[in-house]
Amino acid sequence: MLFQETAEDYLPLIGDWQDTLPSPVIEEHEGIQVVRDDLLGGGSKMRFADYLIQSNEEIEEWVYGSSPATGYAQISLSCLCARYGKKAVIFMAERAWDKLHDYQLQAIKEGAIMNWVPNGMLSVTEKRARDYVKEDPEKRRLLPIGFDDPTVVASICRVAMDLDISPKEVWTVGSSGTLTRGLQLAWPNATFHCVTVGHAGDYGKAKTYKCEIPFNKPTKVLPPFPSAVTYDAKAWEFIQKYASPGALFWNVGS
């Protein structure tokens, strides 16, 4: 169980891996320390899934069936696969081409192979993705929702530990909860707060706040920096109400 374990239990999973991207930028906005990973074209998951993608050389296709139209993971996966000469294969609910979300268009631009599923509820797109991997399991691998893999959690931990900060209070948005759990390993003495959206995940020891706005609908309370309006930006309203001065917020993308 996570939190009966420590960073030292996870970090050996990734050996001597180091973040290959520019170090996260941290800025102060309205008294909150903000990790500006919106400055990365593919968001934080580009950092955190780097080891997973590059270390499995035999895998030619990385398959994902857990992304809604507004999900940022499709961009991160597409960018990473392009970087390492892999295929990003995504199963997603079908939409008319003139109604594709900007994130979908960006993923396609980065090289994603989209498999459109009619009436594709999440359970259906995930099953299609699983079935596709079973057809050639030696060359294809399925990514879990939120990229919730132990090596990804370990990578989050290392990236955070390499920052020259020791926050007392940390805020994230969570679906699978992968990010908050990795950060909790890095900063075990901090208190954690997670605004939950969409899929119910594992948030470790974080205090959770449920966002009642539907996952695919944007928030009206926008932060003073670029942030994904259907995901990360939903934390700002809660941060304004409940966060302590100087708290850290990890902004995954925009």
PDB file of C-alpha atoms in Angstrom:
ATOM      1  CA  MET A   1       0.000   0.000   0.000  1.00  0.00           C
ATOM      2  CA  LEU A   2       1.187   3.495  -0.843  1.00  0.00           C
ATOM      3  CA  PHE A   3       2.026   5.465   2.321  1.00  0.00           C
ATOM      4  CA  GLN A   4       3.099   2.350   4.080  1.00  0.00           C
ATOM      5  CA  GLU A   5       5.873   2.790   1.548  1.00  0.00           C
ATOM      6  CA  THR A   6       8.243   5.693   0.953  1.00  0.00           C
ATOM      7  CA  ALA A   7      10.113   7.360  -1.883  1.00  0.00           C
ATOM      8  CA  GLU A   8      12.925   4.872  -1.329  1.00  0.00           C
ATOM      9  CA  ASP A   9      10.518   2.051  -2.187  1.00  0.00           C
ATOM     10  CA  TYR A  10       9.564   3.660  -5.506  1.00  0.00           C
ATOM     11  CA  LEU A  11      12.700   5.347  -6.828  1.00  0.00           C
ATOM     12  CA  PRO A  12      14.583   2.079  -7.550  1.00  0.00           C
ATOM     13  CA  LEU A  13      11.893   1.347 -10.152  1.00  0.00           C
ATOM     14  CA  ILE A  14      13.362   4.047 -12.407  1.00  0.00           C
ATOM     15  CA  GLY A  15      17.060   3.578 -11.631  1.00  0.00           C
ATOM     16  CA  ASP A  16      19.121   6.688 -12.363  1.00  0.00           C
ATOM     17  CA  TRP A  17      16.506   8.266 -14.651  1.00  0.00           C
ATOM     18  CA  GLN A  18      16.429  12.053 -14.612  1.00  0.00           C
ATOM     19  CA  ASP A  19      13.862  14.416 -16.093  1.00  0.00           C
ATOM     20  CA  THR A  20      14.801  15.096 -19.718  1.00  0.00           C
ATOM     21  CA  LEU A  21      12.770  18.297 -20.003  1.00  0.00           C
ATOM     22  CA  PRO A  22      13.524  21.790 -18.695  1.00  0.00           C
ATOM     23  CA  SER A  23      13.029  22.025 -14.949  1.00  0.00           C
ATOM     24  CA  PRO A  24       9.531  23.093 -13.871  1.00  0.00           C
ATOM     25  CA  VAL A  25       9.026  26.846 -13.637  1.00  0.00           C
ATOM     26  CA  ILE A  26       7.527  28.052 -10.349  1.00  0.00           C
ATOM     27  CA  GLU A  27       5.849  31.462 -10.172  1.00  0.00           C
ATOM     28  CA  GLU A  28       3.848  33.263  -7.502  1.00  0.00           C
ATOM     29  CA  HIS A  29       0.276  34.173  -8.384  1.00  0.00           C
ATOM     30  CA  GLU A  30      -2.025  35.784  -5.820  1.00  0.00           C
ATOM     31  CA  GLY A  31       0.136  34.448  -2.988  1.00  0.00           C
ATOM     32  CA  ILE A  32       0.225  30.881  -4.331  1.00  0.00           C
ATOM     33  CA  GLN A  33       3.343  29.161  -5.682  1.00  0.00           C
ATOM     34  CA  VAL A  34       2.352  27.719  -9.063  1.00  0.00           C
ATOM     35  CA  VAL A  35       4.221  25.035 -10.989  1.00  0.00           C
ATOM     36  CA  ARG A  36       3.776  26.245 -14.573  1.00  0.00           C
ATOM     37  CA  ASP A  37       3.879  22.997 -16.544  1.00  0.00           C
ATOM     38  CA  ASP A  38       1.418  24.614 -18.922  1.00  0.00           C
ATOM     39  CA  LEU A  39       4.645  26.004 -20.405  1.00  0.00           C
ATOM     40  CA  LEU A  40       5.430  22.506 -21.703  1.00  0.00           C
ATOM     41  CA  GLY A  41       3.737  21.715 -24.987  1.00  0.00           C
ATOM     42  CA  GLY A  42       2.618  18.324 -23.707  1.00  0.00           C
ATOM     43  CA  GLY A  43       2.074  19.048 -20.017  1.00  0.00           C
ATOM     44  CA  SER A  44       3.387  17.317 -16.899  1.00  0.00           C
ATOM     45  CA  LYS A  45       2.662  13.788 -18.096  1.00  0.00           C
ATOM     46  CA  MET A  46       5.413  14.281 -20.664  1.00  0.00           C
ATOM     47  CA  ARG A  47       7.845  14.378 -17.748  1.00  0.00           C
ATOM     48  CA  PHE A  48       6.263  11.669 -15.720  1.00  0.00           C
ATOM     49  CA  ALA A  49       5.745   9.026 -18.412  1.00  0.00           C
ATOM     50  CA  ASP A  50       9.124   9.602 -20.062  1.00  0.00           C
ATOM     51  CA  TYR A  51      10.856   6.701 -18.315  1.00  0.00           C
ATOM     52  CA  LEU A  52       7.957   4.346 -18.971  1.00  0.00           C
ATOM     53  CA  ILE A  53       7.953   5.022 -22.715  1.00  0.00           C
ATOM     54  CA  GLN A  54      11.694   5.147 -23.302  1.00  0.00           C
ATOM     55  CA  SER A  55      12.581   2.109 -21.163  1.00  0.00           C
ATOM     56  CA  ASN A  56      10.260  -0.330 -22.945  1.00  0.00           C
ATOM     57  CA  GLU A  57      12.114  -0.445 -26.250  1.00  0.00           C
ATOM     58  CA  GLU A  58      10.226  -3.497 -27.502  1.00  0.00           C
ATOM     59  CA  ILE A  59       6.870  -1.717 -27.347  1.00  0.00           C
ATOM     60  CA  GLU A  60       5.992  -0.131 -30.673  1.00  0.00           C
ATOM     61  CA  GLU A  61       2.460   1.054 -29.891  1.00  0.00           C
ATOM     62  CA  TRP A  62       1.243   2.707 -26.708  1.00  0.00           C
ATOM     63  CA  VAL A  63      -2.511   2.349 -26.453  1.00  0.00           C
ATOM     64  CA  TYR A  64      -4.923   4.491 -24.429  1.00  0.00           C
ATOM     65  CA  GLY A  65      -8.668   4.180 -24.088  1.00  0.00           C
ATOM     66  CA  SER A  66      -9.333   6.355 -21.051  1.00  0.00           C
ATOM     67  CA  SER A  67      -9.311   9.856 -22.526  1.00  0.00           C
ATOM     68  CA  PRO A  68     -12.405  11.999 -22.962  1.00  0.00           C
ATOM     69  CA  ALA A  69     -12.350  14.644 -25.673  1.00  0.00           C
ATOM     70  CA  THR A  70     -11.179  17.196 -23.099  1.00  0.00           C
ATOM     71  CA  GLY A  71      -8.459  14.958 -21.624  1.00  0.00           C
ATOM     72  CA  TYR A  72      -4.879  16.241 -21.700  1.00  0.00           C
ATOM     73  CA  ALA A  73      -3.256  12.783 -21.597  1.00  0.00           C
ATOM     74  CA  GLN A  74      -3.890  12.326 -25.320  1.00  0.00           C
ATOM     75  CA  ILE A  75      -1.541  15.243 -26.036  1.00  0.00           C
ATOM     76  CA  SER A  76       1.140  14.063 -23.595  1.00  0.00           C
ATOM     77  CA  LEU A  77       1.134  10.543 -25.019  1.00  0.00           C
ATOM     78  CA  SER A  78       1.242  11.762 -28.613  1.00  0.00           C
ATOM     79  CA  CYS A  79       4.183  14.070 -27.915  1.00  0.00           C
ATOM     80  CA  LEU A  80       6.114  11.381 -26.049  1.00  0.00           C
ATOM     81  CA  CYS A  81       5.548   8.745 -28.704  1.00  0.00           C
ATOM     82  CA  ALA A  82       6.675  11.156 -31.409  1.00  0.00           C
ATOM     83  CA  ARG A  83       9.792  11.833 -29.376  1.00  0.00           C
ATOM     84  CA  TYR A  84      10.729   8.153 -29.146  1.00  0.00           C
ATOM     85  CA  GLY A  85       9.541   6.934 -32.516  1.00  0.00           C
ATOM     86  CA  LYS A  86       6.518   5.056 -31.152  1.00  0.00           C
ATOM     87  CA  LYS A  87       2.868   5.041 -32.170  1.00  0.00           C
ATOM     88  CA  ALA A  88       0.231   6.604 -29.928  1.00  0.00           C
ATOM     89  CA  VAL A  89      -2.999   4.682 -30.522  1.00  0.00           C
ATOM     90  CA  ILE A  90      -6.052   6.220 -28.868  1.00  0.00           C
ATOM     91  CA  PHE A  91      -9.600   4.886 -28.640  1.00  0.00           C
ATOM     92  CA  MET A  92     -12.095   7.679 -28.105  1.00  0.00           C
ATOM     93  CA  ALA A  93     -15.779   8.466 -28.419  1.00  0.00           C
ATOM     94  CA  GLU A  94     -16.648   9.478 -31.951  1.00  0.00           C
ATOM     95  CA  ARG A  95     -17.399  13.126 -32.718  1.00  0.00           C
ATOM     96  CA  ALA A  96     -18.172  14.994 -35.896  1.00  0.00           C
ATOM     97  CA  TRP A  97     -14.946  16.403 -37.338  1.00  0.00           C
ATOM     98  CA  ASP A  98     -16.189  19.956 -37.018  1.00  0.00           C
ATOM     99  CA  LYS A  99     -16.835  19.383 -33.322  1.00  0.00           C
ATOM    100  CA  LEU A 100     -13.457  17.926 -32.346  1.00  0.00           C
ATOM    101  CA  HIS A 101     -11.974  19.497 -29.233  1.00  0.00           C
ATOM    102  CA  ASP A 102      -8.755  21.503 -29.562  1.00  0.00           C
ATOM    103  CA  TYR A 103      -6.956  18.839 -27.508  1.00  0.00           C
ATOM    104  CA  GLN A 104      -8.028  16.151 -29.966  1.00  0.00           C
ATOM    105  CA  LEU A 105      -6.813  18.234 -32.884  1.00  0.00           C
ATOM    106  CA  GLN A 106      -3.499  18.839 -31.140  1.00  0.00           C
ATOM    107  CA  ALA A 107      -3.054  15.113 -30.429  1.00  0.00           C
ATOM    108  CA  ILE A 108      -3.733  14.315 -34.081  1.00  0.00           C
ATOM    109  CA  LYS A 109      -1.244  17.009 -35.123  1.00  0.00           C
ATOM    110  CA  GLU A 110       1.361  15.342 -32.892  1.00  0.00           C
ATOM    111  CA  GLY A 111       0.762  12.018 -34.658  1.00  0.00           C
ATOM    112  CA  ALA A 112      -1.921  10.244 -32.617  1.00  0.00           C
ATOM    113  CA  ILE A 113      -3.748   7.434 -34.392  1.00  0.00           C
ATOM    114  CA  MET A 114      -7.369   7.958 -33.397  1.00  0.00           C
ATOM    115  CA  ASN A 115      -9.829   5.078 -33.329  1.00  0.00           C
ATOM    116  CA  TRP A 116     -13.292   6.623 -33.116  1.00  0.00           C
ATOM    117  CA  VAL A 117     -15.836   4.566 -31.195  1.00  0.00           C
ATOM    118  CA  PRO A 118     -19.546   5.231 -31.883  1.00  0.00           C
ATOM    119  CA  ASN A 119     -21.446   5.980 -28.660  1.00  0.00           C
ATOM    120  CA  GLY A 120     -18.123   5.444 -26.934  1.00  0.00           C
ATOM    121  CA  MET A 121     -18.670   5.512 -23.199  1.00  0.00           C
ATOM    122  CA  LEU A 122     -15.445   5.236 -21.209  1.00  0.00           C
ATOM    123  CA  SER A 123     -16.029   1.565 -20.414  1.00  0.00           C
ATOM    124  CA  VAL A 124     -16.443   0.874 -24.133  1.00  0.00           C
ATOM    125  CA  THR A 125     -13.368   2.775 -25.316  1.00  0.00           C
ATOM    126  CA  GLU A 126     -11.293   1.105 -22.594  1.00  0.00           C
ATOM    127  CA  LYS A 127     -12.486  -2.347 -23.688  1.00  0.00           C
ATOM    128  CA  ARG A 128     -11.699  -1.590 -27.318  1.00  0.00           C
ATOM    129  CA  ALA A 129      -8.206  -0.530 -26.279  1.00  0.00           C
ATOM    130  CA  ARG A 130      -7.706  -3.708 -24.224  1.00  0.00           C
ATOM    131  CA  ASP A 131      -8.896  -5.892 -27.078  1.00  0.00           C
ATOM    132  CA  TYR A 132      -6.549  -4.145 -29.486  1.00  0.00           C
ATOM    133  CA  VAL A 133      -3.546  -4.761 -27.208  1.00  0.00           C
ATOM    134  CA  LYS A 134      -4.464  -8.450 -26.860  1.00  0.00           C
ATOM    135  CA  GLU A 135      -4.111  -8.847 -30.629  1.00  0.00           C
ATOM    136  CA  ASP A 136      -0.351  -8.190 -30.397  1.00  0.00           C
ATOM    137  CA  PRO A 137       0.727  -7.963 -26.738  1.00  0.00           C
ATOM    138  CA  GLU A 138       4.439  -8.205 -27.480  1.00  0.00           C
ATOM    139  CA  LYS A 139       4.458  -4.939 -29.442  1.00  0.00           C
ATOM    140  CA  ARG A 140       1.509  -3.119 -27.885  1.00  0.00           C
ATOM    141  CA  ARG A 141       0.978  -1.947 -24.324  1.00  0.00           C
ATOM    142  CA  LEU A 142      -2.066  -0.478 -22.639  1.00  0.00           C
ATOM    143  CA  LEU A 143      -1.695   2.628 -20.489  1.00  0.00           C
ATOM    144  CA  PRO A 144      -3.964   2.757 -17.421  1.00  0.00           C
ATOM    145  CA  ILE A 145      -6.200   5.733 -16.740  1.00  0.00           C
ATOM    146  CA  GLY A 146      -4.122   8.699 -15.638  1.00  0.00           C
ATOM    147  CA  PHE A 147      -0.968   6.785 -16.697  1.00  0.00           C
ATOM    148  CA  ASP A 148      -1.185   5.287 -13.213  1.00  0.00           C
ATOM    149  CA  ASP A 149       1.905   3.081 -13.414  1.00  0.00           C
ATOM    150  CA  PRO A 150       4.382   2.610 -10.533  1.00  0.00           C
ATOM    151  CA  THR A 151       7.223   4.008 -12.651  1.00  0.00           C
ATOM    152  CA  VAL A 152       5.148   7.116 -13.351  1.00  0.00           C
ATOM    153  CA  VAL A 153       4.534   7.601  -9.623  1.00  0.00           C
ATOM    154  CA  ALA A 154       8.280   7.160  -9.059  1.00  0.00           C
ATOM    155  CA  SER A 155       9.064   9.698 -11.798  1.00  0.00           C
ATOM    156  CA  ILE A 156       6.719  12.250 -10.233  1.00  0.00           C
ATOM    157  CA  CYS A 157       8.493  11.713  -6.937  1.00  0.00           C
ATOM    158  CA  ARG A 158      11.957  12.256  -8.439  1.00  0.00           C
ATOM    159  CA  VAL A 159      10.965  15.369 -10.391  1.00  0.00           C
ATOM    160  CA  ALA A 160       9.486  16.912  -7.249  1.00  0.00           C
ATOM    161  CA  MET A 161      12.414  15.932  -5.030  1.00  0.00           C
ATOM    162  CA  ASP A 162      14.826  17.557  -7.477  1.00  0.00           C
ATOM    163  CA  LEU A 163      13.092  20.914  -7.077  1.00  0.00           C
ATOM    164  CA  ASP A 164      14.721  23.284  -4.608  1.00  0.00           C
ATOM    165  CA  ILE A 165      11.551  23.648  -2.556  1.00  0.00           C
ATOM    166  CA  SER A 166       9.958  22.035   0.463  1.00  0.00           C
ATOM    167  CA  PRO A 167       6.295  23.053   0.439  1.00  0.00           C
ATOM    168  CA  LYS A 168       4.122  22.789   3.517  1.00  0.00           C
ATOM    169  CA  GLU A 169       0.838  22.655   1.589  1.00  0.00           C
ATOM    170  CA  VAL A 170       0.265  21.220  -1.893  1.00  0.00           C
ATOM    171  CA  TRP A 171      -2.781  21.442  -4.178  1.00  0.00           C
ATOM    172  CA  THR A 172      -3.568  19.457  -7.294  1.00  0.00           C
ATOM    173  CA  VAL A 173      -6.534  18.469  -9.394  1.00  0.00           C
ATOM    174  CA  GLY A 174      -7.114  14.727  -9.458  1.00  0.00           C
ATOM    175  CA  SER A 175      -8.893  12.110 -11.489  1.00  0.00           C
ATOM    176  CA  SER A 176      -6.834   8.937 -11.061  1.00  0.00           C
ATOM    177  CA  GLY A 177      -4.868  10.634  -8.255  1.00  0.00           C
ATOM    178  CA  THR A 178      -1.495   9.677  -9.738  1.00  0.00           C
ATOM    179  CA  LEU A 179      -0.009  13.160  -9.387  1.00  0.00           C
ATOM    180  CA  THR A 180      -0.930  13.774  -5.770  1.00  0.00           C
ATOM    181  CA  ARG A 181       0.312  10.322  -4.723  1.00  0.00           C
ATOM    182  CA  GLY A 182       3.678  10.878  -6.381  1.00  0.00           C
ATOM    183  CA  LEU A 183       4.040  14.284  -4.756  1.00  0.00           C
ATOM    184  CA  GLN A 184       3.080  12.855  -1.386  1.00  0.00           C
ATOM    185  CA  LEU A 185       6.050  10.477  -1.641  1.00  0.00           C
ATOM    186  CA  ALA A 186       8.359  13.387  -2.473  1.00  0.00           C
ATOM    187  CA  TRP A 187       7.145  15.683   0.314  1.00  0.00           C
ATOM    188  CA  PRO A 188       5.925  13.423   3.133  1.00  0.00           C
ATOM    189  CA  ASN A 189       5.737  16.254   5.671  1.00  0.00           C
ATOM    190  CA  ALA A 190       3.435  18.461   3.596  1.00  0.00           C
ATOM    191  CA  THR A 191      -0.347  18.560   3.793  1.00  0.00           C
ATOM    192  CA  PHE A 192      -2.133  17.719   0.549  1.00  0.00           C
ATOM    193  CA  HIS A 193      -5.374  18.907  -1.005  1.00  0.00           C
ATOM    194  CA  CYS A 194      -6.918  17.515  -4.180  1.00  0.00           C
ATOM    195  CA  VAL A 195      -9.875  18.848  -6.158  1.00  0.00           C
ATOM    196  CA  THR A 196     -11.464  15.797  -7.733  1.00  0.00           C
ATOM    197  CA  VAL A 197     -12.977  15.777 -11.210  1.00  0.00           C
ATOM    198  CA  GLY A 198     -14.422  12.948 -13.286  1.00  0.00           C
ATOM    199  CA  HIS A 199     -13.100   9.465 -12.561  1.00  0.00           C
ATOM    200  CA  ALA A 200     -12.875   8.510  -8.866  1.00  0.00           C
ATOM    201  CA  GLY A 201      -9.300   7.557  -8.053  1.00  0.00           C
ATOM    202  CA  ASP A 202      -6.877   6.983  -5.188  1.00  0.00           C
ATOM    203  CA  TYR A 203      -5.800  10.272  -3.619  1.00  0.00           C
ATOM    204  CA  GLY A 204      -3.612   8.891  -0.870  1.00  0.00           C
ATOM    205  CA  LYS A 205      -3.656  11.088   2.230  1.00  0.00           C
ATOM    206  CA  ALA A 206      -4.914  14.195   0.418  1.00  0.00           C
ATOM    207  CA  LYS A 207      -7.979  16.031   1.665  1.00  0.00           C
ATOM    208  CA  THR A 208     -10.384  15.994  -1.262  1.00  0.00           C
ATOM    209  CA  TYR A 209     -12.869  18.551  -2.588  1.00  0.00           C
ATOM    210  CA  LYS A 210     -15.357  17.392  -5.199  1.00  0.00           C
ATOM    211  CA  CYS A 211     -15.844  19.730  -8.150  1.00  0.00           C
ATOM    212  CA  GLU A 212     -19.508  19.573  -9.143  1.00  0.00           C
ATOM    213  CA  ILE A 213     -18.905  20.944 -12.640  1.00  0.00           C
ATOM    214  CA  PRO A 214     -19.218  18.107 -15.197  1.00  0.00           C
ATOM    215  CA  PHE A 215     -15.826  16.839 -16.372  1.00  0.00           C
ATOM    216  CA  ASN A 216     -16.294  18.117 -19.919  1.00  0.00           C
ATOM    217  CA  LYS A 217     -17.550  21.565 -18.876  1.00  0.00           C
ATOM    218  CA  PRO A 218     -15.216  24.509 -18.174  1.00  0.00           C
ATOM    219  CA  THR A 219     -14.929  26.360 -14.914  1.00  0.00           C
ATOM    220  CA  LYS A 220     -15.995  29.990 -14.728  1.00  0.00           C
ATOM    221  CA  VAL A 221     -13.388  30.844 -12.095  1.00  0.00           C
ATOM    222  CA  LEU A 222     -10.152  31.122 -14.043  1.00  0.00           C
ATOM    223  CA  PRO A 223      -6.680  31.452 -12.525  1.00  0.00           C
ATOM    224  CA  PRO A 224      -4.370  34.306 -13.576  1.00  0.00           C
ATOM    225  CA  PHE A 225      -2.217  31.988 -15.713  1.00  0.00           C
ATOM    226  CA  PRO A 226      -2.984  29.546 -18.565  1.00  0.00           C
ATOM    227  CA  SER A 227      -4.638  26.387 -17.241  1.00  0.00           C
ATOM    228  CA  ALA A 228      -6.830  23.624 -18.660  1.00  0.00           C
ATOM    229  CA  VAL A 229     -10.333  25.031 -18.163  1.00  0.00           C
ATOM    230  CA  THR A 230     -11.984  21.619 -17.802  1.00  0.00           C
ATOM    231  CA  TYR A 231      -9.285  20.248 -15.478  1.00  0.00           C
ATOM    232  CA  ASP A 232      -6.529  22.099 -13.601  1.00  0.00           C
ATOM    233  CA  ALA A 233      -8.291  25.450 -13.601  1.00  0.00           C
ATOM    234  CA  LYS A 234     -11.101  23.937 -11.548  1.00  0.00           C
ATOM    235  CA  ALA A 235      -8.829  23.987  -8.508  1.00  0.00           C
ATOM    236  CA  TRP A 236      -8.498  27.759  -8.406  1.00  0.00           C
ATOM    237  CA  GLU A 237     -11.888  28.465  -6.865  1.00  0.00           C
ATOM    238  CA  PHE A 238     -11.082  26.045  -4.034  1.00  0.00           C
ATOM    239  CA  ILE A 239      -7.568  27.428  -3.633  1.00  0.00           C
ATOM    240  CA  GLN A 240      -8.967  30.944  -3.265  1.00  0.00           C
ATOM    241  CA  LYS A 241     -11.304  29.749  -0.505  1.00  0.00           C
ATOM    242  CA  TYR A 242      -9.201  27.258   1.411  1.00  0.00           C
ATOM    243  CA  ALA A 243      -5.470  27.441   0.603  1.00  0.00           C
ATOM    244  CA  SER A 244      -2.909  28.911   2.981  1.00  0.00           C
ATOM    245  CA  PRO A 245      -0.654  31.752   1.785  1.00  0.00           C
ATOM    246  CA  GLY A 246       2.409  30.313   0.055  1.00  0.00           C
ATOM    247  CA  ALA A 247       0.765  26.982  -0.766  1.00  0.00           C
ATOM    248  CA  LEU A 248       1.961  25.193  -3.909  1.00  0.00           C
ATOM    249  CA  PHE A 249      -0.322  24.371  -6.842  1.00  0.00           C
ATOM    250  CA  TRP A 250       0.851  22.021  -9.589  1.00  0.00           C
ATOM    251  CA  ASN A 251      -0.604  23.210 -12.905  1.00  0.00           C
ATOM    252  CA  VAL A 252      -0.343  20.281 -15.316  1.00  0.00           C
ATOM    253  CA  GLY A 253      -1.282  21.931 -18.624  1.00  0.00           C
ATOM    254  CA  SER A 254      -3.356  24.530 -20.405  1.00  0.00           C
TER     255      SER A 254
END
